[in-house]
XYZ file of C-alpha atoms in Angstrom:
567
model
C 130.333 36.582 90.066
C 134.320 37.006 89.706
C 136.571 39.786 90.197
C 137.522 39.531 86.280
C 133.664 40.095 85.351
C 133.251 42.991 87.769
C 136.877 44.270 85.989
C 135.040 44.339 82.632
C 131.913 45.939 83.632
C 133.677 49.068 85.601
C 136.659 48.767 83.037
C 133.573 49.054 80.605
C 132.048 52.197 82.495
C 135.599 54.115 82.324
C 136.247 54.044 79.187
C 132.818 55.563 78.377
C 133.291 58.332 80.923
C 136.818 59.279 79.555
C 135.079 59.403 76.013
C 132.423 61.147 76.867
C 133.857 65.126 77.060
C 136.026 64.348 73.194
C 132.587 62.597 71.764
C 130.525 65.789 73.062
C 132.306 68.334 71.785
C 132.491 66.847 68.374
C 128.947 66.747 68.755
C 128.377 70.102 70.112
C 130.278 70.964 66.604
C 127.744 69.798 64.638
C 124.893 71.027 66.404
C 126.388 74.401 66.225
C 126.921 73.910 62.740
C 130.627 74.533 63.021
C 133.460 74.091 61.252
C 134.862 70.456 61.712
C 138.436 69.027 60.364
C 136.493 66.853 57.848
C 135.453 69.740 56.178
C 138.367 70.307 54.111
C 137.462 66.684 52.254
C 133.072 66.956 52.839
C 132.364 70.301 52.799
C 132.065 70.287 48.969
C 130.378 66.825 49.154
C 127.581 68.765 52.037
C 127.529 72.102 49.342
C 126.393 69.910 46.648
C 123.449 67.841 48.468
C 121.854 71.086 49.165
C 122.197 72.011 45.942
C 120.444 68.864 44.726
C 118.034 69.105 46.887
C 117.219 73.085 46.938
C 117.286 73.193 51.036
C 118.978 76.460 52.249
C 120.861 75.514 55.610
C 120.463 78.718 56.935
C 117.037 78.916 56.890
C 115.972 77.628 59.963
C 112.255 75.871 60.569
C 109.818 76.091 63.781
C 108.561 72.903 65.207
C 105.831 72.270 63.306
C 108.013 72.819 59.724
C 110.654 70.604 61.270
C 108.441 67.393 62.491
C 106.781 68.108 58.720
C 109.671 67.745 56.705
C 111.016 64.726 59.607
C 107.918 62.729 58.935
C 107.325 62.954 55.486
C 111.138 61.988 55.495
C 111.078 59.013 56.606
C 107.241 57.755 55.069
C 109.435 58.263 52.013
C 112.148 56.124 53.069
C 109.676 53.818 54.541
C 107.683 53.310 51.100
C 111.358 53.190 49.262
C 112.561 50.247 51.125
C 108.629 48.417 51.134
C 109.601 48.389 47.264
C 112.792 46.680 47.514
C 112.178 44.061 49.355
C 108.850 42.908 47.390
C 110.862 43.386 44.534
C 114.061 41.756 45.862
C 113.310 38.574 43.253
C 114.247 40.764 39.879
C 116.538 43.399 41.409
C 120.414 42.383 40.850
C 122.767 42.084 43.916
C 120.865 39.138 44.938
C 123.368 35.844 43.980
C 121.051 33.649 46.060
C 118.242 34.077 43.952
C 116.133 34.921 46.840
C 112.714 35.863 46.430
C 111.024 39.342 47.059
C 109.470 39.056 50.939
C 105.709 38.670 51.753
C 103.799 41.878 51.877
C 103.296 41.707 55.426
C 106.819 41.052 56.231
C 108.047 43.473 54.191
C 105.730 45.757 55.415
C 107.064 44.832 59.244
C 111.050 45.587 58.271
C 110.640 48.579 56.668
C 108.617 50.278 59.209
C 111.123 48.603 62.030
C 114.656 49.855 59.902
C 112.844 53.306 59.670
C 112.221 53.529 63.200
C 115.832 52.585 64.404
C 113.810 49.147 65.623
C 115.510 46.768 63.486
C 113.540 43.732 64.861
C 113.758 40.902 62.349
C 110.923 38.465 61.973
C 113.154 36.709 59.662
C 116.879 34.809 59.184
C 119.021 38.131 57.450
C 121.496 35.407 55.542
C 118.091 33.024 54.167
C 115.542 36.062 53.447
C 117.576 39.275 52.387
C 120.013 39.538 49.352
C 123.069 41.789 49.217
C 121.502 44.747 47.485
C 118.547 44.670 50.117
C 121.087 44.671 53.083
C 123.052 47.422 51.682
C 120.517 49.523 50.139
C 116.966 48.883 51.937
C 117.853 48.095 55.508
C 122.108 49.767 55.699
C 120.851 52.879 54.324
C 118.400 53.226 57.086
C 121.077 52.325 59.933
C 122.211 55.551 59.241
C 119.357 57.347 58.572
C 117.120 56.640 61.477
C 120.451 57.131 63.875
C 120.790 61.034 62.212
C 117.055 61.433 62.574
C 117.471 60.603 66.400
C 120.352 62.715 66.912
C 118.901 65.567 64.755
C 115.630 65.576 67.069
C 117.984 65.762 70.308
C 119.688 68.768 68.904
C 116.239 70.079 68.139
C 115.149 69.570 71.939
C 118.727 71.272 72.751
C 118.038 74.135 71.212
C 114.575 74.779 72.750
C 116.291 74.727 75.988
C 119.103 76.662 75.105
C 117.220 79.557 72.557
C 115.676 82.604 73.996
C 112.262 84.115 72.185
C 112.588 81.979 69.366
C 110.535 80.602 66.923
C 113.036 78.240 64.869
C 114.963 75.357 66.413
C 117.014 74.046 63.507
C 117.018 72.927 60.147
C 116.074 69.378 60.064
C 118.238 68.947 56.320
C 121.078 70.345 57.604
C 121.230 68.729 60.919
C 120.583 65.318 59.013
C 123.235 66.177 56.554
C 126.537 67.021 58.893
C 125.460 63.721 61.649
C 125.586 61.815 58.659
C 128.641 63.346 56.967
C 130.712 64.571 59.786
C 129.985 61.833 62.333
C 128.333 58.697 61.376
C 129.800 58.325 57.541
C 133.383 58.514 58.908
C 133.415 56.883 62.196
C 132.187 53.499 60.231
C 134.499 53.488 57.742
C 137.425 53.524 60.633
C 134.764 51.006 62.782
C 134.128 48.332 58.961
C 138.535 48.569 58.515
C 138.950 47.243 61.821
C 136.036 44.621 61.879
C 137.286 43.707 58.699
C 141.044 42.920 60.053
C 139.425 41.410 63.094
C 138.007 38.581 60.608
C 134.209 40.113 59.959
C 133.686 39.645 56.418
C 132.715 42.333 53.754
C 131.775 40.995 50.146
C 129.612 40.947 47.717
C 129.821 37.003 47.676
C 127.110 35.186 48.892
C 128.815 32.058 50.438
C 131.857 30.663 50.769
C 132.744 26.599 50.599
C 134.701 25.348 53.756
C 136.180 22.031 54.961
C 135.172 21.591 58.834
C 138.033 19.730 61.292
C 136.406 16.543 60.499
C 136.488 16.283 57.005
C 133.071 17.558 56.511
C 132.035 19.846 53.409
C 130.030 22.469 54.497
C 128.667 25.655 53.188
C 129.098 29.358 54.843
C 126.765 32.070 54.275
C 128.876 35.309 54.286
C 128.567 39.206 52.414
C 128.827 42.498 53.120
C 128.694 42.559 56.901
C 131.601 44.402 58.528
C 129.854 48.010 56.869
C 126.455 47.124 58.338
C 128.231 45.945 61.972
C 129.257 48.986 62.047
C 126.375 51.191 61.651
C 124.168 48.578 63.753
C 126.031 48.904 66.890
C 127.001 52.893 66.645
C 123.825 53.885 65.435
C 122.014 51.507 68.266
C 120.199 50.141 65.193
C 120.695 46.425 66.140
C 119.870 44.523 62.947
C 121.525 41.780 62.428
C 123.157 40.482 58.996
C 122.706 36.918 60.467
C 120.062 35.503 62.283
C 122.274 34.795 65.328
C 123.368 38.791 65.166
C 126.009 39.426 67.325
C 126.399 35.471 68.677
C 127.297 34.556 65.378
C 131.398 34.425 65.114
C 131.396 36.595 61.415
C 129.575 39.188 63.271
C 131.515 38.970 66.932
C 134.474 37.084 65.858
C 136.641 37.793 69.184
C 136.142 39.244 72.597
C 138.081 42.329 71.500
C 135.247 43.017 68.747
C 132.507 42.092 71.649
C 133.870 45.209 73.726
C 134.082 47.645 70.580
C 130.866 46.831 69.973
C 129.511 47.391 73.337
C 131.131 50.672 73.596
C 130.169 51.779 70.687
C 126.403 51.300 71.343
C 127.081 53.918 74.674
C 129.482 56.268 72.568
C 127.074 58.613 71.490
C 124.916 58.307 73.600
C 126.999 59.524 76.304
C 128.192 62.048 74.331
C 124.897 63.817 73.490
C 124.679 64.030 77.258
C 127.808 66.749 77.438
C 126.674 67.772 74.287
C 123.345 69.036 76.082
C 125.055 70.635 79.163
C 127.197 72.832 76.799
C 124.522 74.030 74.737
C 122.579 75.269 77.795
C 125.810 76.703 79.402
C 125.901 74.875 82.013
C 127.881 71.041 81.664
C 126.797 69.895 85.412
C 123.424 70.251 83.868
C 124.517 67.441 80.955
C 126.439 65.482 83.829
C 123.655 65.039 86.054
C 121.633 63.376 83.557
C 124.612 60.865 83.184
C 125.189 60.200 86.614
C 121.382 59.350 86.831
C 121.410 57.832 83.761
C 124.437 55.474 85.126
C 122.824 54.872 88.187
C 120.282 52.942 86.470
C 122.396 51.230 83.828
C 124.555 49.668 87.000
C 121.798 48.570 89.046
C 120.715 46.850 86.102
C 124.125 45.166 84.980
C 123.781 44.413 88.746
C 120.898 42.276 89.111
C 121.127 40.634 85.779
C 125.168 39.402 86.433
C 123.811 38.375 89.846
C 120.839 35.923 88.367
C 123.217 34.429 85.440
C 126.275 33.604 87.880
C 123.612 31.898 90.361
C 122.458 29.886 87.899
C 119.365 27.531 87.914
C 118.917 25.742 91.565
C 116.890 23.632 90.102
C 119.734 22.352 88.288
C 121.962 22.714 91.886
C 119.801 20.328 93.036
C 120.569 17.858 90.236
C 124.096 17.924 90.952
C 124.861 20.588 87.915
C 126.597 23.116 89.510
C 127.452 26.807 88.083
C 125.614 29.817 86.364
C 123.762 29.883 83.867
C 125.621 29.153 80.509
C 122.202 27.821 78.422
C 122.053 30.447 75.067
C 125.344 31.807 75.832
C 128.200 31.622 74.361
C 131.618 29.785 75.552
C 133.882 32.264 73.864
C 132.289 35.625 75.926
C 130.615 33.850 79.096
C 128.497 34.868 81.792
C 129.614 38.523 82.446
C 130.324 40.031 78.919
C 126.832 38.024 77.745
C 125.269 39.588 81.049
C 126.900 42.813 80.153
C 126.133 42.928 76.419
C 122.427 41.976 77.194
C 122.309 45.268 79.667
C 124.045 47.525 76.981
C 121.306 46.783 73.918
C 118.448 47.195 75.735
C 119.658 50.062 77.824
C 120.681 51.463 74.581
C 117.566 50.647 72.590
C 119.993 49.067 70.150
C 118.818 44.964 70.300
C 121.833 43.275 68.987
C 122.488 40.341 71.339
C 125.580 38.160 71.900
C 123.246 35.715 73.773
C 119.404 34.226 73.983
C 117.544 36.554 76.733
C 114.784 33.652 76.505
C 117.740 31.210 78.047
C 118.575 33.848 80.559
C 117.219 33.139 84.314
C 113.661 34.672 84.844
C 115.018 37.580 87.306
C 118.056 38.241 84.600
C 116.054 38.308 81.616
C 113.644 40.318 83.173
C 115.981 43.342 83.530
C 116.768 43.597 79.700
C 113.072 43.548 79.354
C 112.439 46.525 81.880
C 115.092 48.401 80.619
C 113.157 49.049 77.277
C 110.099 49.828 79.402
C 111.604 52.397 81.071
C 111.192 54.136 77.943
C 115.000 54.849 75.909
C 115.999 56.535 79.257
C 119.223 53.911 80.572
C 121.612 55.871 77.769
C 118.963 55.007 75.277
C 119.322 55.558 71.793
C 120.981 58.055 69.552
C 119.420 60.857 70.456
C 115.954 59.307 71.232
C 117.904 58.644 75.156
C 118.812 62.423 75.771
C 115.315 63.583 74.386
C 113.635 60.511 76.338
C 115.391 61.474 79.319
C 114.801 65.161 79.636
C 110.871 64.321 79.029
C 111.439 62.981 82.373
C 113.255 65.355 83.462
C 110.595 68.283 82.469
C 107.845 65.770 84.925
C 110.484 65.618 87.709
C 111.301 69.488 88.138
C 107.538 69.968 87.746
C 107.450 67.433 90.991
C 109.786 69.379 92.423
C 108.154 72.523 92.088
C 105.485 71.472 93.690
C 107.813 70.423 96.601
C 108.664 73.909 96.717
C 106.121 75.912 95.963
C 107.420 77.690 93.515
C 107.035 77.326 89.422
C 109.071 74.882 88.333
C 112.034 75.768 85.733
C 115.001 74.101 84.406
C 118.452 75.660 82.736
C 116.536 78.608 82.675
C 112.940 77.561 81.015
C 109.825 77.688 83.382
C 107.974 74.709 83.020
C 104.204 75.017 82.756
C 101.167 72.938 82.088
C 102.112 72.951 78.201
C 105.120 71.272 78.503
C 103.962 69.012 81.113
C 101.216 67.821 79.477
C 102.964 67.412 76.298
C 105.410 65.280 78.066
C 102.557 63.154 79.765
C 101.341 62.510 76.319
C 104.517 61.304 74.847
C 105.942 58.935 78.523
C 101.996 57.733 78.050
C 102.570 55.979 74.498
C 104.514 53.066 75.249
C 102.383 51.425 78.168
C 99.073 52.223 76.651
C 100.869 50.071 73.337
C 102.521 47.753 74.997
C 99.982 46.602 77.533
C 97.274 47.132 75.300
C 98.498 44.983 72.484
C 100.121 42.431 75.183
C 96.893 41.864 76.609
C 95.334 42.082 73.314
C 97.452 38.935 72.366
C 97.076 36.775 75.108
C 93.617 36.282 74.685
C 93.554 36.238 70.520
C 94.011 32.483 69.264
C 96.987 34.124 66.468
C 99.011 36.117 69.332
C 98.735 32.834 71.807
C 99.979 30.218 68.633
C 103.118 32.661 68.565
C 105.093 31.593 72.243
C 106.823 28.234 72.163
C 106.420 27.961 75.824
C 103.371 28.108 77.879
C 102.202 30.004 81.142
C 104.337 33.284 82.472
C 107.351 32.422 80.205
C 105.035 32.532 77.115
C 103.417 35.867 78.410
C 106.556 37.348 78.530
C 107.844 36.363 74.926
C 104.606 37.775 74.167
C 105.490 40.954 76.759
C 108.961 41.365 75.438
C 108.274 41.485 71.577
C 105.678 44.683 72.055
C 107.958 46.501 74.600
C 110.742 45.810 72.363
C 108.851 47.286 69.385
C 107.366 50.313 70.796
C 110.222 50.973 72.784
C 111.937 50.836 69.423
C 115.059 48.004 70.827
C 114.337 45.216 68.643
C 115.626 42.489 70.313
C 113.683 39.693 70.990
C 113.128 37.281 73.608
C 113.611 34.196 70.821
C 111.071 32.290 71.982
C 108.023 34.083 70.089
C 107.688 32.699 66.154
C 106.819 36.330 64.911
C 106.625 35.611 60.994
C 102.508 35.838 60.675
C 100.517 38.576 59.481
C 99.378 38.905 63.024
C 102.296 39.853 64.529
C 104.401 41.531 61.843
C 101.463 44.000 60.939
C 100.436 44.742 64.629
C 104.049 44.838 65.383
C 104.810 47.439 62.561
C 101.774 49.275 63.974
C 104.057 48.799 67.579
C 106.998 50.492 66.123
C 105.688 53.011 64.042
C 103.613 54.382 67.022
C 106.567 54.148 69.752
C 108.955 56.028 67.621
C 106.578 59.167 66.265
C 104.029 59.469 68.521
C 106.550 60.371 71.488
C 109.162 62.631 68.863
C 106.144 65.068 67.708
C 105.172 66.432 71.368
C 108.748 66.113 72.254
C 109.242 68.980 69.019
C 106.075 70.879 70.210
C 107.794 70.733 73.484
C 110.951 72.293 72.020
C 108.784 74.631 70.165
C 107.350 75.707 73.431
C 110.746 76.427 75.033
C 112.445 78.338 72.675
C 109.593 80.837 72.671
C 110.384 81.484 76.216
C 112.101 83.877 78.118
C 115.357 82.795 80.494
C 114.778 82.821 83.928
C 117.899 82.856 85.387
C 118.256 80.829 89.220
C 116.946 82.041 92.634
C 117.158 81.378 95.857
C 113.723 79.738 95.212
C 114.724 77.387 92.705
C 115.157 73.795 92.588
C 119.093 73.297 92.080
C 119.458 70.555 89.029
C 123.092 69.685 89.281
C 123.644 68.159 92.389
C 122.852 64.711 93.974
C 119.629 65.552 95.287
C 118.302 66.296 91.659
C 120.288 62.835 90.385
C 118.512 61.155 92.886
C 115.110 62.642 92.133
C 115.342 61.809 88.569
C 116.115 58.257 89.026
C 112.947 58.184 91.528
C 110.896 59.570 88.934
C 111.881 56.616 86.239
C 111.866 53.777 88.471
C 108.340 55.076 89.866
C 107.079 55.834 86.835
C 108.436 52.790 85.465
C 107.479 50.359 88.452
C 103.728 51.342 88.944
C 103.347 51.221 84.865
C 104.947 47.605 84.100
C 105.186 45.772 87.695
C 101.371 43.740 87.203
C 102.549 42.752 84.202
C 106.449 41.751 85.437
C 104.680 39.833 88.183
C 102.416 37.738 85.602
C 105.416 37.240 83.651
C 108.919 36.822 84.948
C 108.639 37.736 88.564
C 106.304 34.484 88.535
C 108.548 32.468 86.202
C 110.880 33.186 89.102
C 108.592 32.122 92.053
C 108.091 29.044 90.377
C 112.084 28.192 89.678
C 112.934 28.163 93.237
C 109.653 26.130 93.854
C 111.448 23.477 91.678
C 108.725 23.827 88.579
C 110.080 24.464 84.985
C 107.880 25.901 82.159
């Protein structure tokens, strides 16, 4: 570890906090359904979708209207994009003369770009033509990061309403994240990728003469507009197979920070965002600080394992960290970084191989995701993640005090508690169900290229990654079989809805309620005793869920590095 590494990661950390109060109130903006700057040029543009579509903003929908018009939504989208990419051989926009995808791995994208998974069983520049990135899988990037931040606001409002039976209009919420936020911070985001040598065409390749003398072909396209929404959105899809490693995505270390930071933009925004809607900001950051907390002890351990390196390799005389799937240009501590970010994020670009990463280093980006979108998480799916663990941890703290449990003003009772239960129970009842499930079946074990706990846990990563809706992958699992893309589209479909409609009945729950305002009696949620509770309640929660499976997989890979033996 150096002193210029640890520069970047704090330097990293800084800039997020600084942004953080500016990003929030923009988004507070929004979820108040205020009046914005960018109204003056999109307010007409707003007027007329909801005249195309007959929605009324002002008419506002309980929970059960909300996750309604939410679901069928995105089936729709889901169905839309299915039918581009079978029919991607006869649609135009495709110079390559690619052919339409298999049904099962069409099936498999769509449900993963409608879920804000993005995992890709397939190579983005040899599989998908120009119209499909733009208009089946683009499209999405911005759609599934509005649904996430339109739920949040949802969840903000149960908190923050008093007697109510509405908590938003899911149209109009979609409509201004999209118009207000998303739509014009990528356009800014594509001009500068585009001047920092990311290309955006509609060409398909472009002929190039290497050093050498060598004639080679370059696969190239519209990429700088889908960078953009990948890494904001925490969408993660790559336009090449390499994603982010891959010099027309990541073309300098500049572009490698903006891209990091904008994963955590949002997302740390929402946090403020939350604190002002329920009138109280301590409240919003106190579930920063916690969230933080677990984001550094993660960069921590993972930077640790990578500048170690291999002593296997010590032994040999090769001294250093580990440099194997990184690359040159970004090194140890902005590829350790970066791997932190997307999974903390549930984004799943990568700027490096986690299955080259050291067994204790990868390991981290892989219980990250487990944790459940609660390190910063997603757009919007981290906040609402996050305060489902919240709602379990005041309850645990109400029984430490003996006293009903509330929080920002909402008493939290066996409704809510169970509800949250339900949805935090989803993703290790998938994920070690199907894990196991696929490490006894003969087409989950012909999918790892490796053998014994480093093959479990390319088996292990690729179902946490799709039900916790990341989409990286541990690229050492061939995932382009019927097997895996249909039970891995079953994966995704399940982590993303199954936790969002309790999480609305939840909301639906708490803006019926009365406020109860604080007494002497109740559990203070602002300070560093409640921080420190929260983060107990993850990494408990987290740890007794996922650490029989860790040990099988990497904690063993480990054991057996510094005994010398190399799967």
């Amino acid at each position: 570890m150096t002193f210029q590494g640890w520069f970047l990661i704090l330097g990293f950390v800084a800039i997020l906090l600084a942004l953080t109060k500016p990003v929030g109130l923009w988004l507070f903006a929004l979820y108040e359904g205020r009046r914005t700057p960018l109204h003056v040029v999109l307010g007409p543009v707003e007027r007329g979708f909801y005249k195309l579509a007959g929605v009324d903003p002002q008419a506002e929908q309980g929970w059960r209207r909300y996750a309604l018009h939410m679901l069928v939504f995105n089936v729709a989208l889901m169905a839309f994009t299915y039918a581009v990419l079978r029919l991607q051989g006869v649609l135009p926009g495709n110079p390559q003369g690619l052919a339409g995808l298999s049904p099962n791995l069409a099936f498999n994208t769509a449900v993963s770009f409608t879920t804000n998974t993005n995992w890709q069983s397939y190579s983005g520049e040899s599989t998908m033509s120009n119209l499909s990135q733009m208009l089946g899988l683009t499209i999405h990037n911005f759609l599934s990061a509005a649904t996430g931040i339109a739920l949040a606001f949802a969840l903000f409002r149960g908190f923050a309403r008093r007697e109510s039976k509405a908590i938003g209009n899911f149209w109009a919420d979609m409509t201004r994240i999209t118009l207000y936020l998303l739509l014009p911070l990528c356009v800014v985001y594509t001009v500068f990728l585009i001047a920092s040598g990311v290309p955006q065409t509609l060409a398909a390749t472009v002929n190039v003469t290497t050093l050498e003398g060598v004639k080679q072909v370059l696969a190239i396209g519209p990429v700088a507009s889908q960078e953009a929404i990948k890494m904001l959105g925490t969408n993660g899809g790559g336009f090449f197979n390499a994603n982010s490693a891959h010099p027309f995505e990541n073309p300098t270390a500049l572009v490698n920070l903006i891209q990091m930071l904008s994963i955590f933009l949002i997302g740390f925004g929402l946090t403020w965002t939350f604190g002002k809607a329920v009138g109280n900001t301590k409240q919003g950051w106190a579930i920063l600080s916690a969230m933080v907390i677990l984001f550094l002890a993660g960069v921590t351990v993972t930077y640790w394992q990578e500048a170690a390196g291999n002593p296997v390799l010590h032994h040999l005389g090769v001294a250093g960290g580990n440099m194997e799937g990184k690359e040159v240009r970004f090194g140890i501590a902005a590829s350790a970084l970066f791997s932190v970010v997307t999974t903390a994020a549930s984004c799943g670009a990568v700027n490096s191989m986690h299955d080259s990463f050291t067994a204790l280093g990868g390991m981290i980006p892989l219980f990250n995701i487990q944790l459940g979108e609660v390190v910063i998480g997603g757009v919007g799916a981290g906040i609402y993640g996050f305060l489902l663990f919240a709602i379990l941890a005041v309850f645990v703290a109400g029984l430490m005090v003996g006293r009903t449990p509330e929080y920002v003003g909402k008493k939290i009772e066996s409704r809510e508690v169970k509800l949250a239960v339900l949805a935090i129970a989803v993703l290790p009842l998938m994920i070690l169900g199907l894990t196991a499930l696929s490490s006894v079946l003969a087409q989950g074990l012909a999918g790892p290229l490796n053998k014994g706990p480093h093959g479990f846990s390319e088996i292990l990563y690729a179902f946490t990654s799709a039900v916790g809706n990341n989409g990286s992958a541990f690229a050492g699992l061939s995932a382009n079989t019927p097997y895996y893309n249909g039970l891995l589209g079953v994966a995704m479909w399940v982590g993303r809805f199954f936790i969002i409609v309790p999480m609305l009945a939840i909301a639906g729950s708490l803006a019926a309620k009365k406020y109860t305002p604080e007494s002497a009696g109740s559990f203070p949620t602002t300070g560093g005793l409640w921080v420190g509770l929260l983060v107990g309640i993850v990494l408990i929660l987290g740890g007794l869920t996922f650490l029989p499976s860790l040990a099988l997989g990497p904690i063993a890979d480990h054991l057996a590095m510094i005994r010398g033996t190399l799967s």
